[in-house]
Amino acid sequence: MKKRLFTPGPTPIPEKVALAMAEPIIHHRNPEFGEVLTRVNENLKYLFQTSQPVLTLTSSGTGGVEATFVSLFSPGDKIIAVNGGKFGERWVKMPQAFGMNVVEVRTKWGTAPDIDSLKAVLLKNADAKAVYLVHSETSTGTAADIESLAKMIRENSSALVCVDGITAVGAHEFRFDAWGVDVCVTGSQKGLMIPPGLAFVALSKRAIESMKTSTLPKFYFDLRKALKSHENNDTPWTPAVSLVVGVDRALEMIRSEGIENVWSRHRRLSSALREGLSALGLKLFSDSPSYAVTPVWMPEGVEWKAFNKTLKVDNGITIAGGQDDYAGKIFRISHLGYYDELDMITVIAAIERTLSVHKYAFDPGVGIAATQKSFLSHLL
Ligand SMILES: *Cc1c(COP(=O)(O)O)cnc(C)c1O
């Protein structure tokens, strides 16, 4: 049976990317690798829509965010962290672990951060050094309006606008420079379509400036070192060479598709899938759907573990479950990265087959038909 992955990281790897990574490894101090890194650095700027440097670190996405905390701030610095899910929660706990002063702004799981409430918190905390936001909260499949939030933060404070773009970059429209973002992090196993192991960090001029006064302890994750090496298309430590070779290919694919087309493909795929799921009578979880991952309430009478097993064992399909309070209550289907329209038809067909095994009542084919119709309406 063919195995198909529909999880929000790792995501499927295009064949040509996998083949590039399987080539004999090159040495990272060779000019050959310098050429790869030069191209990667340029194409990352295109991906983030910035003329600022985007650093490539060997770590998962979380390491990339950690690098931003330790490199930009000092103990006791005040950080506002917006928490509407598992990842937002991580950006509350992490700066606390570093002895920072964290003001947490909670939003209900499945709803986007509210601009006015964040503004009120910001005005009460004029000394905040940064606001950490999650663009696409993967645990809840919920997208934030980063453009408006960044504008509001810029207008009302001098706090740095820091974005966890880990499942947003390469799925949602994102313009680092035009939107006035200061820090954005993404990871390799999400929209970049390569295995886990690299983090990418974009830094504005203001963010780079604040590295000069930062006193938190750091060594491996010192972005000043990474930035200095970046100027020479180099890295301070041995990078994950094969992954950099892979991301070079993946970025070429994104570049040739065109970033706007990549964004609109994600919007189209996610919207067609939502149509299909709704036509099956399933209830969607998020008020502000992410284009990377779609969370759905488990229908009454169907048990998550058994549902997941049928999907995996009988259909070769891996999806994700709910986390924390929503474990067993929701399931999540990802469409982030290397997916096309027929992949959505496949996954909705597998959901139908699985629901049918678990005695959920519906008209066979209605989900597939709604997904198909959504795609065909774009072709007309
Ligand atoms: C996956 C993910 C992370 C964590 O990245 P790791 O690569 O697992 O360290 C952080 N934020 C979001 C929104 C994610 O989806």
PDB file of C-alpha atoms in Angstrom, residues 12-243:
ATOM      1  CA  PRO A  12       6.155  14.982   2.200  1.00  0.00           C
ATOM      2  CA  ILE A  13       9.454  15.425   0.375  1.00  0.00           C
ATOM      3  CA  PRO A  14       9.463  16.009  -3.399  1.00  0.00           C
ATOM      4  CA  GLU A  15      11.317  13.295  -5.333  1.00  0.00           C
ATOM      5  CA  LYS A  16      13.907  15.682  -6.775  1.00  0.00           C
ATOM      6  CA  VAL A  17      14.670  17.039  -3.291  1.00  0.00           C
ATOM      7  CA  ALA A  18      15.125  13.512  -1.909  1.00  0.00           C
ATOM      8  CA  LEU A  19      17.429  12.627  -4.820  1.00  0.00           C
ATOM      9  CA  ALA A  20      19.551  15.751  -4.318  1.00  0.00           C
ATOM     10  CA  MET A  21      20.012  14.859  -0.645  1.00  0.00           C
ATOM     11  CA  ALA A  22      21.087  11.319  -1.584  1.00  0.00           C
ATOM     12  CA  GLU A  23      24.036  12.554  -3.660  1.00  0.00           C
ATOM     13  CA  PRO A  24      27.541  12.079  -2.196  1.00  0.00           C
ATOM     14  CA  ILE A  25      28.029  14.604   0.568  1.00  0.00           C
ATOM     15  CA  ILE A  26      30.183  17.661  -0.089  1.00  0.00           C
ATOM     16  CA  HIS A  27      32.444  19.395   2.424  1.00  0.00           C
ATOM     17  CA  HIS A  28      31.024  22.501   4.010  1.00  0.00           C
ATOM     18  CA  ARG A  29      34.224  24.531   3.620  1.00  0.00           C
ATOM     19  CA  ASN A  30      34.431  23.747  -0.119  1.00  0.00           C
ATOM     20  CA  PRO A  31      33.610  26.499  -2.616  1.00  0.00           C
ATOM     21  CA  GLU A  32      30.992  24.116  -3.989  1.00  0.00           C
ATOM     22  CA  PHE A  33      29.035  24.343  -0.729  1.00  0.00           C
ATOM     23  CA  GLY A  34      29.552  28.112  -0.614  1.00  0.00           C
ATOM     24  CA  GLU A  35      27.745  28.334  -3.949  1.00  0.00           C
ATOM     25  CA  VAL A  36      24.832  26.301  -2.605  1.00  0.00           C
ATOM     26  CA  LEU A  37      24.607  28.468   0.510  1.00  0.00           C
ATOM     27  CA  THR A  38      24.801  31.684  -1.511  1.00  0.00           C
ATOM     28  CA  ARG A  39      21.821  30.553  -3.569  1.00  0.00           C
ATOM     29  CA  VAL A  40      19.927  29.365  -0.490  1.00  0.00           C
ATOM     30  CA  ASN A  41      20.511  32.700   1.267  1.00  0.00           C
ATOM     31  CA  GLU A  42      19.163  34.601  -1.750  1.00  0.00           C
ATOM     32  CA  ASN A  43      16.134  32.380  -2.205  1.00  0.00           C
ATOM     33  CA  LEU A  44      15.294  32.527   1.507  1.00  0.00           C
ATOM     34  CA  LYS A  45      15.029  36.300   1.157  1.00  0.00           C
ATOM     35  CA  TYR A  46      12.532  35.725  -1.627  1.00  0.00           C
ATOM     36  CA  LEU A  47      10.589  33.242   0.511  1.00  0.00           C
ATOM     37  CA  PHE A  48      10.354  35.691   3.423  1.00  0.00           C
ATOM     38  CA  GLN A  49       9.912  38.688   1.073  1.00  0.00           C
ATOM     39  CA  THR A  50      12.796  40.567   2.616  1.00  0.00           C
ATOM     40  CA  SER A  51      16.066  42.223   1.710  1.00  0.00           C
ATOM     41  CA  GLN A  52      17.306  41.463   5.239  1.00  0.00           C
ATOM     42  CA  PRO A  53      19.448  38.409   6.081  1.00  0.00           C
ATOM     43  CA  VAL A  54      17.738  35.070   6.721  1.00  0.00           C
ATOM     44  CA  LEU A  55      20.006  32.794   8.770  1.00  0.00           C
ATOM     45  CA  THR A  56      20.054  29.017   8.390  1.00  0.00           C
ATOM     46  CA  LEU A  57      20.608  27.165  11.678  1.00  0.00           C
ATOM     47  CA  THR A  58      21.061  23.457  12.210  1.00  0.00           C
ATOM     48  CA  SER A  59      18.238  22.705  14.649  1.00  0.00           C
ATOM     49  CA  SER A  60      14.508  22.216  14.569  1.00  0.00           C
ATOM     50  CA  GLY A  61      12.227  25.256  14.546  1.00  0.00           C
ATOM     51  CA  THR A  62      12.170  25.497  18.342  1.00  0.00           C
ATOM     52  CA  GLY A  63      15.947  25.992  18.341  1.00  0.00           C
ATOM     53  CA  GLY A  64      15.492  28.841  15.895  1.00  0.00           C
ATOM     54  CA  VAL A  65      13.098  30.580  18.284  1.00  0.00           C
ATOM     55  CA  GLU A  66      15.418  29.914  21.232  1.00  0.00           C
ATOM     56  CA  ALA A  67      18.226  31.564  19.265  1.00  0.00           C
ATOM     57  CA  THR A  68      16.091  34.703  18.938  1.00  0.00           C
ATOM     58  CA  PHE A  69      15.414  34.910  22.684  1.00  0.00           C
ATOM     59  CA  VAL A  70      19.017  34.391  23.810  1.00  0.00           C
ATOM     60  CA  SER A  71      20.507  36.570  21.079  1.00  0.00           C
ATOM     61  CA  LEU A  72      18.224  39.590  21.285  1.00  0.00           C
ATOM     62  CA  PHE A  73      17.296  39.964  24.941  1.00  0.00           C
ATOM     63  CA  SER A  74      18.566  40.130  28.506  1.00  0.00           C
ATOM     64  CA  PRO A  75      17.386  38.647  31.807  1.00  0.00           C
ATOM     65  CA  GLY A  76      14.360  40.543  33.137  1.00  0.00           C
ATOM     66  CA  ASP A  77      13.385  41.928  29.726  1.00  0.00           C
ATOM     67  CA  LYS A  78       9.639  42.128  29.300  1.00  0.00           C
ATOM     68  CA  ILE A  79       8.107  40.010  26.511  1.00  0.00           C
ATOM     69  CA  ILE A  80       4.452  39.877  25.519  1.00  0.00           C
ATOM     70  CA  ALA A  81       3.596  36.399  24.267  1.00  0.00           C
ATOM     71  CA  VAL A  82       0.276  35.624  22.603  1.00  0.00           C
ATOM     72  CA  ASN A  83      -0.851  32.116  23.478  1.00  0.00           C
ATOM     73  CA  GLY A  84      -3.680  30.466  21.566  1.00  0.00           C
ATOM     74  CA  GLY A  85      -2.380  26.906  21.412  1.00  0.00           C
ATOM     75  CA  LYS A  86       0.534  24.517  21.995  1.00  0.00           C
ATOM     76  CA  PHE A  87       3.090  26.660  20.202  1.00  0.00           C
ATOM     77  CA  GLY A  88       1.955  29.959  21.641  1.00  0.00           C
ATOM     78  CA  GLU A  89       2.269  28.278  25.030  1.00  0.00           C
ATOM     79  CA  ARG A  90       5.851  27.267  24.201  1.00  0.00           C
ATOM     80  CA  TRP A  91       6.765  30.921  23.574  1.00  0.00           C
ATOM     81  CA  VAL A  92       5.486  31.726  27.072  1.00  0.00           C
ATOM     82  CA  LYS A  93       7.457  28.966  28.772  1.00  0.00           C
ATOM     83  CA  MET A  94      10.693  29.420  26.862  1.00  0.00           C
ATOM     84  CA  PRO A  95      11.452  33.047  27.822  1.00  0.00           C
ATOM     85  CA  GLN A  96      10.356  32.226  31.387  1.00  0.00           C
ATOM     86  CA  ALA A  97      13.035  29.533  31.420  1.00  0.00           C
ATOM     87  CA  PHE A  98      15.557  32.233  30.499  1.00  0.00           C
ATOM     88  CA  GLY A  99      14.509  34.478  33.370  1.00  0.00           C
ATOM     89  CA  MET A 100      12.592  36.948  31.260  1.00  0.00           C
ATOM     90  CA  ASN A 101       9.496  38.801  32.389  1.00  0.00           C
ATOM     91  CA  VAL A 102       6.652  37.343  30.344  1.00  0.00           C
ATOM     92  CA  VAL A 103       3.231  38.920  29.933  1.00  0.00           C
ATOM     93  CA  GLU A 104       0.959  36.229  28.578  1.00  0.00           C
ATOM     94  CA  VAL A 105      -2.021  37.112  26.384  1.00  0.00           C
ATOM     95  CA  ARG A 106      -4.311  34.121  26.068  1.00  0.00           C
ATOM     96  CA  THR A 107      -6.692  33.597  23.189  1.00  0.00           C
ATOM     97  CA  LYS A 108      -9.259  30.826  23.017  1.00  0.00           C
ATOM     98  CA  TRP A 109      -8.055  27.784  21.043  1.00  0.00           C
ATOM     99  CA  GLY A 110      -9.376  28.065  17.490  1.00  0.00           C
ATOM    100  CA  THR A 111      -9.796  31.843  17.485  1.00  0.00           C
ATOM    101  CA  ALA A 112      -7.353  34.395  16.105  1.00  0.00           C
ATOM    102  CA  PRO A 113      -5.677  36.952  18.407  1.00  0.00           C
ATOM    103  CA  ASP A 114      -7.819  40.040  18.841  1.00  0.00           C
ATOM    104  CA  ILE A 115      -6.100  43.285  17.871  1.00  0.00           C
ATOM    105  CA  ASP A 116      -7.864  45.521  20.404  1.00  0.00           C
ATOM    106  CA  SER A 117      -7.129  43.326  23.413  1.00  0.00           C
ATOM    107  CA  LEU A 118      -3.501  43.027  22.377  1.00  0.00           C
ATOM    108  CA  LYS A 119      -3.352  46.794  21.939  1.00  0.00           C
ATOM    109  CA  ALA A 120      -4.666  47.301  25.485  1.00  0.00           C
ATOM    110  CA  VAL A 121      -1.969  44.999  26.876  1.00  0.00           C
ATOM    111  CA  LEU A 122       0.675  46.749  24.827  1.00  0.00           C
ATOM    112  CA  LEU A 123      -0.343  50.180  26.092  1.00  0.00           C
ATOM    113  CA  LYS A 124      -0.213  48.930  29.682  1.00  0.00           C
ATOM    114  CA  ASN A 125       3.259  47.493  29.095  1.00  0.00           C
ATOM    115  CA  ALA A 126       5.105  50.283  27.340  1.00  0.00           C
ATOM    116  CA  ASP A 127       8.430  48.777  28.430  1.00  0.00           C
ATOM    117  CA  ALA A 128       7.852  45.504  26.514  1.00  0.00           C
ATOM    118  CA  LYS A 129      10.842  44.664  24.354  1.00  0.00           C
ATOM    119  CA  ALA A 130       8.974  42.338  22.012  1.00  0.00           C
ATOM    120  CA  VAL A 131       5.680  40.729  21.113  1.00  0.00           C
ATOM    121  CA  TYR A 132       5.803  37.055  20.091  1.00  0.00           C
ATOM    122  CA  LEU A 133       3.020  35.935  17.776  1.00  0.00           C
ATOM    123  CA  VAL A 134       2.224  32.658  16.024  1.00  0.00           C
ATOM    124  CA  HIS A 135       1.176  33.183  12.413  1.00  0.00           C
ATOM    125  CA  SER A 136      -0.345  29.733  11.907  1.00  0.00           C
ATOM    126  CA  GLU A 137      -1.026  27.982  15.235  1.00  0.00           C
ATOM    127  CA  THR A 138      -0.556  24.369  14.185  1.00  0.00           C
ATOM    128  CA  SER A 139      -2.278  22.813  17.211  1.00  0.00           C
ATOM    129  CA  THR A 140      -5.538  24.628  16.403  1.00  0.00           C
ATOM    130  CA  GLY A 141      -5.202  25.220  12.644  1.00  0.00           C
ATOM    131  CA  THR A 142      -5.754  28.917  13.249  1.00  0.00           C
ATOM    132  CA  ALA A 143      -4.223  31.819  11.352  1.00  0.00           C
ATOM    133  CA  ALA A 144      -3.465  35.251  12.829  1.00  0.00           C
ATOM    134  CA  ASP A 145      -3.668  38.480  10.843  1.00  0.00           C
ATOM    135  CA  ILE A 146       0.024  39.270  11.160  1.00  0.00           C
ATOM    136  CA  GLU A 147      -0.110  42.229   8.786  1.00  0.00           C
ATOM    137  CA  SER A 148      -2.641  44.115  10.961  1.00  0.00           C
ATOM    138  CA  LEU A 149      -1.113  42.998  14.254  1.00  0.00           C
ATOM    139  CA  ALA A 150       2.363  44.107  13.187  1.00  0.00           C
ATOM    140  CA  LYS A 151       1.010  47.476  12.053  1.00  0.00           C
ATOM    141  CA  MET A 152      -0.776  48.002  15.360  1.00  0.00           C
ATOM    142  CA  ILE A 153       2.305  47.016  17.384  1.00  0.00           C
ATOM    143  CA  ARG A 154       4.524  49.350  15.342  1.00  0.00           C
ATOM    144  CA  GLU A 155       2.075  52.243  15.773  1.00  0.00           C
ATOM    145  CA  ASN A 156       1.698  51.818  19.521  1.00  0.00           C
ATOM    146  CA  SER A 157       5.086  50.758  20.816  1.00  0.00           C
ATOM    147  CA  SER A 158       8.727  50.180  20.118  1.00  0.00           C
ATOM    148  CA  ALA A 159       8.435  46.437  20.808  1.00  0.00           C
ATOM    149  CA  LEU A 160       9.954  44.107  18.249  1.00  0.00           C
ATOM    150  CA  VAL A 161       7.399  42.157  16.213  1.00  0.00           C
ATOM    151  CA  CYS A 162       8.486  38.515  16.451  1.00  0.00           C
ATOM    152  CA  VAL A 163       6.651  35.856  14.465  1.00  0.00           C
ATOM    153  CA  ASP A 164       6.628  32.084  14.706  1.00  0.00           C
ATOM    154  CA  GLY A 165       6.085  31.482  11.007  1.00  0.00           C
ATOM    155  CA  ILE A 166       6.819  27.776  11.259  1.00  0.00           C
ATOM    156  CA  THR A 167       3.693  26.516   9.469  1.00  0.00           C
ATOM    157  CA  ALA A 168       2.877  29.844   7.802  1.00  0.00           C
ATOM    158  CA  VAL A 169       5.926  30.654   5.692  1.00  0.00           C
ATOM    159  CA  GLY A 170       5.313  29.027   2.312  1.00  0.00           C
ATOM    160  CA  ALA A 171       1.557  28.675   2.960  1.00  0.00           C
ATOM    161  CA  HIS A 172       0.182  32.091   3.921  1.00  0.00           C
ATOM    162  CA  GLU A 173       0.986  35.426   2.407  1.00  0.00           C
ATOM    163  CA  PHE A 174       3.891  36.769   4.423  1.00  0.00           C
ATOM    164  CA  ARG A 175       5.870  39.942   3.730  1.00  0.00           C
ATOM    165  CA  PHE A 176       8.646  40.465   6.251  1.00  0.00           C
ATOM    166  CA  ASP A 177       9.728  43.919   5.030  1.00  0.00           C
ATOM    167  CA  ALA A 178       6.418  45.396   3.912  1.00  0.00           C
ATOM    168  CA  TRP A 179       4.621  44.359   7.098  1.00  0.00           C
ATOM    169  CA  GLY A 180       7.352  45.655   9.419  1.00  0.00           C
ATOM    170  CA  VAL A 181       8.170  42.306  11.017  1.00  0.00           C
ATOM    171  CA  ASP A 182      11.411  42.170  13.041  1.00  0.00           C
ATOM    172  CA  VAL A 183      11.941  38.454  13.601  1.00  0.00           C
ATOM    173  CA  CYS A 184      10.471  35.488  11.767  1.00  0.00           C
ATOM    174  CA  VAL A 185      11.390  31.842  12.239  1.00  0.00           C
ATOM    175  CA  THR A 186      10.476  28.807  10.187  1.00  0.00           C
ATOM    176  CA  GLY A 187      11.568  25.165  10.095  1.00  0.00           C
ATOM    177  CA  SER A 188      12.631  22.806   7.342  1.00  0.00           C
ATOM    178  CA  GLN A 189      10.045  20.035   7.823  1.00  0.00           C
ATOM    179  CA  LYS A 190       7.053  22.304   7.265  1.00  0.00           C
ATOM    180  CA  GLY A 191       6.456  24.476   4.196  1.00  0.00           C
ATOM    181  CA  LEU A 192      10.012  23.918   2.982  1.00  0.00           C
ATOM    182  CA  MET A 193       9.363  20.274   2.101  1.00  0.00           C
ATOM    183  CA  ILE A 194      12.603  18.793   3.438  1.00  0.00           C
ATOM    184  CA  PRO A 195      13.258  16.592   6.498  1.00  0.00           C
ATOM    185  CA  PRO A 196      13.481  18.085  10.016  1.00  0.00           C
ATOM    186  CA  GLY A 197      16.784  19.625  11.060  1.00  0.00           C
ATOM    187  CA  LEU A 198      17.050  23.219   9.835  1.00  0.00           C
ATOM    188  CA  ALA A 199      15.615  26.456  11.208  1.00  0.00           C
ATOM    189  CA  PHE A 200      15.530  29.745   9.312  1.00  0.00           C
ATOM    190  CA  VAL A 201      15.585  33.104  11.070  1.00  0.00           C
ATOM    191  CA  ALA A 202      14.946  36.460   9.404  1.00  0.00           C
ATOM    192  CA  LEU A 203      16.110  39.560  11.290  1.00  0.00           C
ATOM    193  CA  SER A 204      15.251  43.222  10.738  1.00  0.00           C
ATOM    194  CA  LYS A 205      17.741  46.045  11.265  1.00  0.00           C
ATOM    195  CA  ARG A 206      16.131  46.784  14.657  1.00  0.00           C
ATOM    196  CA  ALA A 207      16.468  43.120  15.654  1.00  0.00           C
ATOM    197  CA  ILE A 208      20.125  43.097  14.647  1.00  0.00           C
ATOM    198  CA  GLU A 209      20.662  46.299  16.609  1.00  0.00           C
ATOM    199  CA  SER A 210      19.216  44.752  19.763  1.00  0.00           C
ATOM    200  CA  MET A 211      21.729  41.883  19.581  1.00  0.00           C
ATOM    201  CA  LYS A 212      24.432  44.388  20.565  1.00  0.00           C
ATOM    202  CA  THR A 213      23.051  44.886  24.067  1.00  0.00           C
ATOM    203  CA  SER A 214      21.750  41.386  24.757  1.00  0.00           C
ATOM    204  CA  THR A 215      23.287  39.746  27.832  1.00  0.00           C
ATOM    205  CA  LEU A 216      21.542  36.356  28.031  1.00  0.00           C
ATOM    206  CA  PRO A 217      24.128  33.536  27.950  1.00  0.00           C
ATOM    207  CA  LYS A 218      24.580  32.003  24.502  1.00  0.00           C
ATOM    208  CA  PHE A 219      27.149  30.162  22.456  1.00  0.00           C
ATOM    209  CA  TYR A 220      25.928  27.713  19.790  1.00  0.00           C
ATOM    210  CA  PHE A 221      22.755  29.745  19.234  1.00  0.00           C
ATOM    211  CA  ASP A 222      24.542  33.104  19.156  1.00  0.00           C
ATOM    212  CA  LEU A 223      22.978  34.841  16.156  1.00  0.00           C
ATOM    213  CA  ARG A 224      25.786  37.410  16.082  1.00  0.00           C
ATOM    214  CA  LYS A 225      28.140  34.595  15.075  1.00  0.00           C
ATOM    215  CA  ALA A 226      25.633  33.242  12.560  1.00  0.00           C
ATOM    216  CA  LEU A 227      25.146  36.704  11.084  1.00  0.00           C
ATOM    217  CA  LYS A 228      28.885  37.309  10.750  1.00  0.00           C
ATOM    218  CA  SER A 229      29.344  34.004   8.913  1.00  0.00           C
ATOM    219  CA  HIS A 230      26.263  34.715   6.806  1.00  0.00           C
ATOM    220  CA  GLU A 231      27.964  37.811   5.394  1.00  0.00           C
ATOM    221  CA  ASN A 232      30.496  35.436   3.795  1.00  0.00           C
ATOM    222  CA  ASN A 233      27.914  32.817   2.819  1.00  0.00           C
ATOM    223  CA  ASP A 234      29.321  30.577   5.505  1.00  0.00           C
ATOM    224  CA  THR A 235      28.144  29.069   8.816  1.00  0.00           C
ATOM    225  CA  PRO A 236      29.871  29.168  12.224  1.00  0.00           C
ATOM    226  CA  TRP A 237      29.495  25.430  12.821  1.00  0.00           C
ATOM    227  CA  THR A 238      29.142  22.343  10.646  1.00  0.00           C
ATOM    228  CA  PRO A 239      25.721  22.754   9.059  1.00  0.00           C
ATOM    229  CA  ALA A 240      23.424  19.839   8.178  1.00  0.00           C
ATOM    230  CA  VAL A 241      25.007  19.791   4.705  1.00  0.00           C
ATOM    231  CA  SER A 242      22.571  17.355   3.070  1.00  0.00           C
ATOM    232  CA  LEU A 243      19.574  19.314   4.306  1.00  0.00           C
TER     233      LEU A 243
END
